[in-house]
Amino acid sequence: MNDKAFEPKIIAFCCHYCAYASADLAGSMRLQYPSGVRIIRTPCTGRLEVEYYMRAFENGADGVLVAGCLEGGCHFIEGNLFAKKRVNAIRDILQESGIEKERLRMVNISAAMATTLATVINEMVNTIKELGPNPIRKTNNGTDVEFWESIPPGKEFEILNSQQ
Amino acid sequence: MIVAQRKKIPEIFDSIQDHKSVLVLGCGTCVTVCLAGGEREVSIISSALRIASRKAGKKIKVNEFTIERQCDNVFIEGATEEIKKNDAVLSLGCGAGVQAIAERYPETPVYAGLDTAFLGILESRGVWAEKCMQCGECVLSDFGGICPVTRCAKHMLNGPCGGSREDRCEIRADQPCAWQLIYKRLKNIDQVDKISKEHPIKDWSKSINGGSRTIIREDHRI
C-alpha cells in the first residue's frame, strides 16, 4: 500500500445521546472531517462489549474511536465511566498483541460539541497516519482485509459479534 | 472460589505458536466469576491471539469453546469433539482444570492461559482477596471466622506480633492486621477470651508442604 495515499479507516462508536448527535450537528454545520470514519450508533458507550474493539482490529480497522458523553453527563448515569475503564484495559491487551494502543481511543463529547468531534477525528486520523495501516492488514499475505465496505448498513454489530 | 488472572498475550502466544490450530477452552465456574477465563475472556484472548498470530505472519487457527467445569470429567467430555478438531488446547481454567484436560487427553498438548492465584472471595467489584490457603486443618472456629494462617503475613497462631501500626500490617500499608481484625471480631461476638488460648505448633504436613493431597471417601466409591 502506498503510505502517501493512506487514508485511515476508523470505526467510531458514538453514543446516541451525545457524540452521534454531535456528528449529526457537524453535518448540519458542514464541518469537514476525513471520510474514512465509519460512525456506528450505540445506545451508550457502556453498552459496548470489549470484544467489539478487538473484532474491529481483527477485521482490519486502522483505528477505533469510542465517543461517549461528557463525564457526569451520561444518560445512563455512569455508562461512559465504565467504557473508559474498559477501553483502557483493551488498550493494554492490544499493545500486548502487537497493535499500538494509540489506535484505540475514548473521547467525551456532548451533543453540542460538533467542532470538537471534527477536531478529535482529525487528530485521530493524523495519529493513525503516523502509525501507518493496521499492522495485521499489512502482513495478511498482501490481501487487504476490507472491513466495512462489505458490511450492509445496520449489520455492523452482527459482523463484530461473529467469530473469525 | 479459585481466583486466577490472565497471562500476558506474548507469553500465551509463545506457548501456542508452533501449532496450526488451537482451541481456547474456557471454564464456566470459578474463573468465569473472577472474570479471568469465562466465555467473554475466551473471546477476548482468542481475538488477541489471532491478531498476534497474523502480526507474526503465522496462520494459527484459533477456535473458541467454553464448558461448564474443566475440573470434572463429566463436563470435559462435552468438549471432546472440539478438542479433537484442534492440534492443541489453551485452557483458561485454573491449574486443576488445565491438569484435568491434560489427563483426559494424553495425546493433546495443553497450555495454561491463566495464572491461578489463590482461593478467595470477591470483596467489591473488581477486587478479589485471598481468604484461605487450604492448610488442611481449619482453625477458623477459634478465631471468630478470620483466618490468621492466611491473612497474617507471619501465619501466626499466637499473635499479634506487635509489628502492626494503626491496625495495618507491617509488611504493607494496605494490608489490615489479621490479629487486629480477629480481636475486634471476637470482642463483637463476646468471645474475646479465646484470644488468650494457646495454640500448639501447626502440623504443616497436612498442608501442601506434606505433598499433594488426596481425599478418599470409601462411602462414596464405586
CSV table of C-alpha atoms in Angstrom, one decimal:
chain,number,residue,atom,x,y,z
A,1,MET,CA,0.0,0.0,0.0
A,2,ASN,CA,1.3,3.4,-0.9
A,3,ASP,CA,1.6,5.2,2.5
A,4,LYS,CA,1.2,8.6,1.0
A,5,ALA,CA,-2.2,7.7,-0.2
A,6,PHE,CA,-3.1,6.0,3.1
A,7,GLU,CA,-6.4,7.1,4.3
A,8,PRO,CA,-7.0,5.5,7.8
A,9,LYS,CA,-10.2,3.6,8.2
A,10,ILE,CA,-11.7,4.3,11.6
A,11,ILE,CA,-14.7,2.9,13.4
A,12,ALA,CA,-16.3,5.5,15.6
A,13,PHE,CA,-18.7,4.1,18.2
A,14,CYS,CA,-20.8,7.1,19.0
A,15,CYS,CA,-23.3,7.3,21.8
A,16,HIS,CA,-26.8,8.1,20.7
A,17,TYR,CA,-27.3,10.8,23.3
A,18,CYS,CA,-24.2,12.8,22.6
A,19,ALA,CA,-21.5,12.1,20.1
A,20,TYR,CA,-23.9,10.7,17.5
A,21,ALA,CA,-26.0,13.9,17.8
A,22,SER,CA,-22.8,15.9,17.5
A,23,ALA,CA,-21.9,14.1,14.3
A,24,ASP,CA,-25.3,15.0,13.1
A,25,LEU,CA,-24.7,18.6,14.0
A,26,ALA,CA,-21.3,18.5,12.4
A,27,GLY,CA,-23.1,17.5,9.2
A,28,SER,CA,-25.6,20.4,9.5
A,29,MET,CA,-22.8,22.8,10.2
A,30,ARG,CA,-21.0,21.5,7.1
A,31,LEU,CA,-17.9,20.7,9.1
A,32,GLN,CA,-15.3,18.7,7.3
A,33,TYR,CA,-13.6,15.6,8.6
A,34,PRO,CA,-12.0,12.7,6.8
A,35,SER,CA,-14.3,10.3,5.0
A,36,GLY,CA,-12.6,7.2,6.2
A,37,VAL,CA,-14.6,7.3,9.5
A,38,ARG,CA,-17.5,4.9,9.8
A,39,ILE,CA,-19.8,6.0,12.6
A,40,ILE,CA,-21.8,3.3,14.4
A,41,ARG,CA,-24.5,4.5,16.7
A,42,THR,CA,-24.7,2.8,20.1
A,43,PRO,CA,-27.2,3.3,22.9
A,44,CYS,CA,-24.4,4.1,25.3
A,45,THR,CA,-20.7,3.6,25.3
A,46,GLY,CA,-21.2,1.5,28.4
A,47,ARG,CA,-23.2,-0.9,26.2
A,48,LEU,CA,-20.2,-1.7,24.1
A,49,GLU,CA,-18.7,-5.1,24.6
A,50,VAL,CA,-15.0,-5.0,24.7
A,51,GLU,CA,-15.0,-7.8,22.1
A,52,TYR,CA,-16.2,-5.2,19.5
A,53,TYR,CA,-12.9,-3.3,19.8
A,54,MET,CA,-10.9,-6.5,19.3
A,55,ARG,CA,-13.1,-7.7,16.4
A,56,ALA,CA,-12.8,-4.3,14.7
A,57,PHE,CA,-9.0,-4.5,14.7
A,58,GLU,CA,-9.0,-8.2,13.8
A,59,ASN,CA,-11.1,-7.3,10.8
A,60,GLY,CA,-8.7,-4.7,9.7
A,61,ALA,CA,-9.8,-1.3,11.1
A,62,ASP,CA,-6.9,1.1,11.4
A,63,GLY,CA,-8.4,2.8,14.5
A,64,VAL,CA,-11.3,2.7,16.8
A,65,LEU,CA,-12.8,5.8,18.4
A,66,VAL,CA,-15.2,5.5,21.3
A,67,ALA,CA,-17.1,8.7,21.8
A,68,GLY,CA,-19.3,9.0,24.9
A,69,CYS,CA,-21.0,11.7,26.8
A,70,LEU,CA,-19.1,14.2,29.0
A,71,GLU,CA,-18.1,12.7,32.4
A,72,GLY,CA,-21.1,13.2,34.7
A,73,GLY,CA,-23.4,13.7,31.7
A,74,CYS,CA,-24.2,10.1,30.8
A,75,HIS,CA,-27.8,9.4,30.1
A,76,PHE,CA,-27.4,6.2,32.0
A,77,ILE,CA,-25.5,7.9,34.8
A,78,GLU,CA,-22.1,6.2,34.5
A,79,GLY,CA,-22.0,4.1,31.3
A,80,ASN,CA,-19.3,6.3,29.9
A,81,LEU,CA,-17.1,5.9,33.0
A,82,PHE,CA,-17.4,2.1,32.7
A,83,ALA,CA,-16.5,2.4,29.0
A,84,LYS,CA,-13.4,4.5,29.8
A,85,LYS,CA,-12.1,1.7,32.1
A,86,ARG,CA,-12.8,-1.0,29.6
A,87,VAL,CA,-11.2,0.9,26.8
A,88,ASN,CA,-8.0,1.3,28.9
A,89,ALA,CA,-8.0,-2.4,29.7
A,90,ILE,CA,-8.3,-3.3,26.0
A,91,ARG,CA,-5.6,-0.8,25.0
A,92,ASP,CA,-3.2,-2.9,27.1
A,93,ILE,CA,-4.3,-6.1,25.5
A,94,LEU,CA,-3.9,-4.6,22.1
A,95,GLN,CA,-0.4,-3.4,22.9
A,96,GLU,CA,0.4,-6.9,24.1
A,97,SER,CA,-1.0,-8.4,20.9
A,98,GLY,CA,1.2,-6.1,18.7
A,99,ILE,CA,-1.3,-3.3,17.8
A,100,GLU,CA,-0.3,0.2,19.0
A,101,LYS,CA,-2.7,1.2,21.8
A,102,GLU,CA,-3.0,4.7,20.3
A,103,ARG,CA,-5.2,3.1,17.7
A,104,LEU,CA,-8.0,2.8,20.3
A,105,ARG,CA,-9.1,6.0,21.9
A,106,MET,CA,-12.0,7.2,24.0
A,107,VAL,CA,-13.3,10.8,24.0
A,108,ASN,CA,-16.0,12.6,25.8
A,109,ILE,CA,-18.2,14.8,23.6
A,110,SER,CA,-21.5,16.4,24.2
A,111,ALA,CA,-24.3,16.8,21.6
A,112,ALA,CA,-23.4,20.4,21.0
A,113,MET,CA,-19.6,19.8,20.5
A,114,ALA,CA,-19.7,19.2,16.7
A,115,THR,CA,-16.5,21.2,16.2
A,116,THR,CA,-14.7,19.2,18.9
A,117,LEU,CA,-15.8,16.0,17.3
A,118,ALA,CA,-14.4,17.1,13.9
A,119,THR,CA,-11.1,18.1,15.7
A,120,VAL,CA,-10.9,14.8,17.5
A,121,ILE,CA,-11.5,12.8,14.4
A,122,ASN,CA,-8.8,14.9,12.6
A,123,GLU,CA,-6.4,14.3,15.4
A,124,MET,CA,-7.1,10.6,15.4
A,125,VAL,CA,-6.6,10.4,11.6
A,126,ASN,CA,-3.3,12.2,12.0
A,127,THR,CA,-2.2,9.9,14.8
A,128,ILE,CA,-3.0,6.8,12.7
A,129,LYS,CA,-1.4,8.2,9.6
A,130,GLU,CA,1.8,8.5,11.6
A,131,LEU,CA,1.4,4.9,12.8
A,132,GLY,CA,0.5,3.6,9.4
A,133,PRO,CA,-2.1,1.0,8.4
A,134,ASN,CA,-3.2,-1.7,10.9
A,135,PRO,CA,-0.2,-4.0,11.1
A,136,ILE,CA,-2.2,-7.2,10.6
A,137,ARG,CA,-3.6,-5.8,7.4
A,138,LYS,CA,-0.2,-5.3,6.0
A,139,THR,CA,1.0,-8.7,6.9
A,140,ASN,CA,-2.0,-10.6,5.9
A,141,ASN,CA,-0.2,-12.1,2.9
A,142,GLY,CA,-0.8,-9.0,0.9
A,143,THR,CA,-4.5,-9.3,0.9
A,144,ASP,CA,-6.1,-6.2,2.3
A,145,VAL,CA,-8.9,-7.0,4.7
A,146,GLU,CA,-11.7,-4.6,3.7
A,147,PHE,CA,-13.9,-4.3,6.7
A,148,TRP,CA,-16.9,-2.1,6.3
A,149,GLU,CA,-17.2,-1.8,2.6
A,150,SER,CA,-18.7,-5.3,2.6
A,151,ILE,CA,-21.0,-4.7,5.6
A,152,PRO,CA,-24.6,-4.0,4.7
A,153,PRO,CA,-25.9,-0.9,6.6
A,154,GLY,CA,-27.2,-1.8,10.0
A,155,LYS,CA,-25.3,-5.1,10.2
A,156,GLU,CA,-22.2,-3.8,11.9
A,157,PHE,CA,-23.0,-5.4,15.3
A,158,GLU,CA,-23.7,-8.7,13.7
A,159,ILE,CA,-20.3,-8.7,12.0
A,160,LEU,CA,-18.5,-7.6,15.1
A,161,ASN,CA,-20.2,-10.3,17.1
A,162,SER,CA,-19.3,-13.1,14.6
A,163,GLN,CA,-16.2,-15.2,15.1
A,164,GLN,CA,-13.5,-15.1,12.5
B,1,MET,CA,-13.8,-19.5,44.6
B,2,ILE,CA,-10.5,-20.1,42.9
B,3,VAL,CA,-9.1,-16.8,41.7
B,4,ALA,CA,-6.9,-16.5,38.6
B,5,GLN,CA,-5.7,-13.9,36.3
B,6,ARG,CA,-4.8,-13.7,32.6
B,7,LYS,CA,-1.3,-14.3,31.5
B,8,LYS,CA,0.2,-11.7,29.1
B,9,ILE,CA,-0.5,-12.3,25.5
B,10,PRO,CA,3.1,-12.7,24.4
B,11,GLU,CA,3.6,-15.4,26.9
B,12,ILE,CA,0.5,-17.3,25.8
B,13,PHE,CA,1.4,-16.8,22.1
B,14,ASP,CA,4.8,-18.1,22.7
B,15,SER,CA,3.4,-21.4,24.1
B,16,ILE,CA,1.0,-22.0,21.2
B,17,GLN,CA,2.9,-20.6,18.2
B,18,ASP,CA,4.0,-23.9,16.9
B,19,HIS,CA,0.5,-25.3,16.4
B,20,LYS,CA,-1.7,-24.8,13.4
B,21,SER,CA,-5.0,-24.8,15.3
B,22,VAL,CA,-5.6,-24.1,18.9
B,23,LEU,CA,-8.8,-24.4,21.0
B,24,VAL,CA,-9.1,-21.7,23.6
B,25,LEU,CA,-11.1,-23.6,26.2
B,26,GLY,CA,-13.0,-21.6,28.9
B,27,CYS,CA,-14.4,-22.8,32.2
B,28,GLY,CA,-17.8,-21.7,33.4
B,29,THR,CA,-17.2,-22.0,37.1
B,30,CYS,CA,-14.7,-20.1,39.3
B,31,VAL,CA,-12.7,-18.4,36.6
B,32,THR,CA,-15.9,-17.1,35.0
B,33,VAL,CA,-16.8,-15.5,38.3
B,34,CYS,CA,-13.4,-13.9,38.7
B,35,LEU,CA,-13.6,-12.7,35.1
B,36,ALA,CA,-10.4,-14.5,34.0
B,37,GLY,CA,-11.4,-17.5,31.9
B,38,GLY,CA,-15.1,-17.4,31.1
B,39,GLU,CA,-16.8,-17.2,27.7
B,40,ARG,CA,-16.1,-13.5,27.4
B,41,GLU,CA,-12.4,-13.8,28.3
B,42,VAL,CA,-12.2,-16.7,25.8
B,43,SER,CA,-13.5,-14.4,23.1
B,44,ILE,CA,-11.1,-11.5,24.0
B,45,ILE,CA,-8.0,-13.7,24.4
B,46,SER,CA,-8.8,-15.6,21.1
B,47,SER,CA,-9.1,-12.3,19.3
B,48,ALA,CA,-5.8,-11.1,20.8
B,49,LEU,CA,-4.1,-14.4,19.7
B,50,ARG,CA,-5.5,-14.1,16.2
B,51,ILE,CA,-4.1,-10.6,16.0
B,52,ALA,CA,-0.7,-11.7,17.4
B,53,SER,CA,-0.6,-14.6,15.1
B,54,ARG,CA,-1.2,-12.5,12.0
B,55,LYS,CA,1.2,-9.9,13.2
B,56,ALA,CA,3.8,-12.7,13.4
B,57,GLY,CA,3.0,-13.8,9.9
B,58,LYS,CA,1.6,-17.1,11.1
B,59,LYS,CA,-1.7,-18.7,10.2
B,60,ILE,CA,-2.8,-20.2,13.5
B,61,LYS,CA,-6.5,-21.0,13.6
B,62,VAL,CA,-7.8,-20.0,17.0
B,63,ASN,CA,-11.1,-21.6,17.9
B,64,GLU,CA,-13.3,-20.9,21.0
B,65,PHE,CA,-15.2,-23.1,23.3
B,66,THR,CA,-16.4,-23.0,26.9
B,67,ILE,CA,-17.5,-25.8,29.1
B,68,GLU,CA,-19.3,-25.6,32.5
B,69,ARG,CA,-16.4,-27.0,34.5
B,70,GLN,CA,-12.9,-28.1,33.5
B,71,CYS,CA,-12.1,-30.0,36.6
B,72,ASP,CA,-14.9,-32.5,36.1
B,73,ASN,CA,-14.7,-35.4,33.6
B,74,VAL,CA,-18.5,-35.3,33.0
B,75,PHE,CA,-18.2,-31.8,31.7
B,76,ILE,CA,-14.9,-32.3,29.9
B,77,GLU,CA,-16.5,-35.0,27.8
B,78,GLY,CA,-18.7,-32.3,26.3
B,79,ALA,CA,-15.6,-30.7,24.8
B,80,THR,CA,-14.1,-33.9,23.2
B,81,GLU,CA,-15.4,-33.1,19.7
B,82,GLU,CA,-13.9,-29.6,19.7
B,83,ILE,CA,-10.6,-30.7,21.3
B,84,LYS,CA,-10.2,-33.4,18.6
B,85,LYS,CA,-10.6,-30.9,15.9
B,86,ASN,CA,-7.6,-28.9,17.1
B,87,ASP,CA,-3.9,-29.5,17.5
B,88,ALA,CA,-3.6,-28.1,21.0
B,89,VAL,CA,-5.7,-26.7,23.8
B,90,LEU,CA,-5.1,-23.4,25.6
B,91,SER,CA,-7.0,-23.9,28.8
B,92,LEU,CA,-8.4,-20.8,30.6
B,93,GLY,CA,-9.3,-23.0,33.6
B,94,CYS,CA,-7.4,-22.9,36.9
B,95,GLY,CA,-4.4,-25.1,37.5
B,96,ALA,CA,-6.8,-28.0,38.3
B,97,GLY,CA,-8.7,-27.5,35.1
B,98,VAL,CA,-5.6,-27.5,32.9
B,99,GLN,CA,-4.3,-30.7,34.5
B,100,ALA,CA,-7.7,-32.4,34.2
B,101,ILE,CA,-7.8,-31.7,30.5
B,102,ALA,CA,-4.2,-32.9,30.1
B,103,GLU,CA,-5.0,-36.1,31.9
B,104,ARG,CA,-8.2,-36.7,29.9
B,105,TYR,CA,-6.5,-36.1,26.6
B,106,PRO,CA,-3.0,-37.6,26.8
B,107,GLU,CA,-2.3,-37.0,23.1
B,108,THR,CA,-3.2,-33.4,23.0
B,109,PRO,CA,-0.8,-30.6,24.2
B,110,VAL,CA,-2.5,-28.5,26.8
B,111,TYR,CA,-1.3,-25.0,27.7
B,112,ALA,CA,-2.3,-22.7,30.6
B,113,GLY,CA,-3.7,-19.3,29.7
B,114,LEU,CA,-4.1,-18.2,33.3
B,115,ASP,CA,-2.0,-17.8,36.4
B,116,THR,CA,-4.0,-19.4,39.2
B,117,ALA,CA,-3.6,-17.1,42.2
B,118,PHE,CA,-5.5,-18.1,45.3
B,119,LEU,CA,-8.7,-19.2,47.0
B,120,GLY,CA,-10.6,-16.1,47.8
B,121,ILE,CA,-13.7,-14.0,47.6
B,122,LEU,CA,-15.0,-11.0,45.7
B,123,GLU,CA,-14.6,-8.2,48.2
B,124,SER,CA,-16.1,-5.5,46.0
B,125,ARG,CA,-16.5,-5.1,42.2
B,126,GLY,CA,-13.1,-5.8,40.6
B,127,VAL,CA,-11.4,-6.7,43.9
B,128,TRP,CA,-10.6,-10.2,44.9
B,129,ALA,CA,-8.9,-11.1,48.1
B,130,GLU,CA,-7.3,-14.3,49.4
B,131,LYS,CA,-9.1,-15.9,52.3
B,132,CYS,CA,-7.9,-19.5,52.6
B,133,MET,CA,-4.6,-21.2,51.9
B,134,GLN,CA,-6.0,-24.7,52.3
B,135,CYS,CA,-3.8,-25.6,55.3
B,136,GLY,CA,-5.7,-28.9,55.8
B,137,GLU,CA,-6.6,-28.2,59.4
B,138,CYS,CA,-9.1,-25.4,59.8
B,139,VAL,CA,-8.7,-23.1,62.8
B,140,LEU,CA,-11.4,-20.6,61.9
B,141,SER,CA,-13.6,-21.6,64.8
B,142,ASP,CA,-11.0,-20.4,67.3
B,143,PHE,CA,-10.5,-17.0,65.6
B,144,GLY,CA,-14.0,-15.7,65.1
B,145,GLY,CA,-14.1,-16.7,61.4
B,146,ILE,CA,-10.9,-14.8,60.4
B,147,CYS,CA,-8.0,-16.9,59.3
B,148,PRO,CA,-4.6,-15.9,60.8
B,149,VAL,CA,-2.9,-18.6,58.8
B,150,THR,CA,-3.9,-16.9,55.5
B,151,ARG,CA,-4.3,-13.3,56.4
B,152,CYS,CA,-1.4,-12.8,58.9
B,153,ALA,CA,1.8,-12.4,56.9
B,154,LYS,CA,3.6,-14.4,59.5
B,155,HIS,CA,0.9,-17.1,59.7
B,156,MET,CA,0.9,-16.6,63.5
B,157,LEU,CA,-1.4,-18.8,65.5
B,158,ASN,CA,-0.5,-17.0,68.7
B,159,GLY,CA,-0.5,-13.3,67.7
B,160,PRO,CA,-0.3,-10.5,67.3
B,161,CYS,CA,3.3,-10.0,66.5
B,162,GLY,CA,3.4,-6.4,67.7
B,163,GLY,CA,4.6,-5.0,64.4
B,164,SER,CA,1.3,-3.6,63.3
B,165,ARG,CA,0.7,0.1,63.1
B,166,GLU,CA,-2.7,1.6,63.3
B,167,ASP,CA,-4.3,-1.7,62.6
B,168,ARG,CA,-2.2,-2.1,59.4
B,169,CYS,CA,0.2,-5.0,58.9
B,170,GLU,CA,3.9,-4.0,58.9
B,171,ILE,CA,4.5,-5.7,55.6
B,172,ARG,CA,2.2,-3.4,53.6
B,173,ALA,CA,0.1,-0.3,54.5
B,174,ASP,CA,-2.9,-1.6,52.5
B,175,GLN,CA,-2.9,-4.9,54.4
B,176,PRO,CA,-5.0,-4.9,57.6
B,177,CYS,CA,-3.5,-6.7,60.6
B,178,ALA,CA,-5.3,-10.0,60.8
B,179,TRP,CA,-4.9,-10.1,64.5
B,180,GLN,CA,-6.5,-6.7,64.9
B,181,LEU,CA,-9.4,-8.0,62.9
B,182,ILE,CA,-9.6,-11.1,65.0
B,183,TYR,CA,-9.6,-9.1,68.2
B,184,LYS,CA,-12.4,-6.8,67.1
B,185,ARG,CA,-14.4,-9.7,65.8
B,186,LEU,CA,-14.0,-11.8,69.0
B,187,LYS,CA,-15.0,-8.7,71.0
B,188,ASN,CA,-18.1,-8.2,68.9
B,189,ILE,CA,-19.3,-11.8,69.4
B,190,ASP,CA,-18.3,-11.8,73.1
B,191,GLN,CA,-15.6,-14.4,72.8
B,192,VAL,CA,-12.6,-12.2,73.4
B,193,ASP,CA,-11.2,-14.7,76.0
B,194,LYS,CA,-10.5,-17.1,73.1
B,195,ILE,CA,-7.6,-14.8,72.1
B,196,SER,CA,-5.6,-15.9,75.1
B,197,LYS,CA,-5.9,-19.6,74.3
B,198,GLU,CA,-2.5,-21.0,73.4
B,199,HIS,CA,-2.3,-22.9,70.1
B,200,PRO,CA,0.3,-25.6,69.6
B,201,ILE,CA,2.7,-25.6,66.7
B,202,LYS,CA,0.7,-26.2,63.5
B,203,ASP,CA,1.1,-29.5,61.7
B,204,TRP,CA,2.1,-28.3,58.2
B,205,SER,CA,2.3,-31.8,56.9
B,206,LYS,CA,-1.5,-31.6,56.3
B,207,SER,CA,-0.9,-28.6,54.0
B,208,ILE,CA,0.6,-28.7,50.6
B,209,ASN,CA,4.0,-28.9,52.4
B,210,GLY,CA,3.3,-32.5,53.0
B,211,GLY,CA,3.0,-33.2,49.3
B,212,SER,CA,-0.1,-33.0,47.1
B,213,ARG,CA,-3.2,-34.2,48.9
B,214,THR,CA,-5.8,-36.8,48.0
B,215,ILE,CA,-9.1,-37.3,49.9
B,216,ILE,CA,-10.6,-40.8,49.6
B,217,ARG,CA,-14.2,-41.3,50.7
B,218,GLU,CA,-14.9,-45.1,50.9
B,219,ASP,CA,-18.6,-44.5,51.4
B,220,HIS,CA,-18.8,-42.8,48.0
B,221,ARG,CA,-16.6,-45.0,46.0
B,222,ILE,CA,-18.0,-47.4,43.5
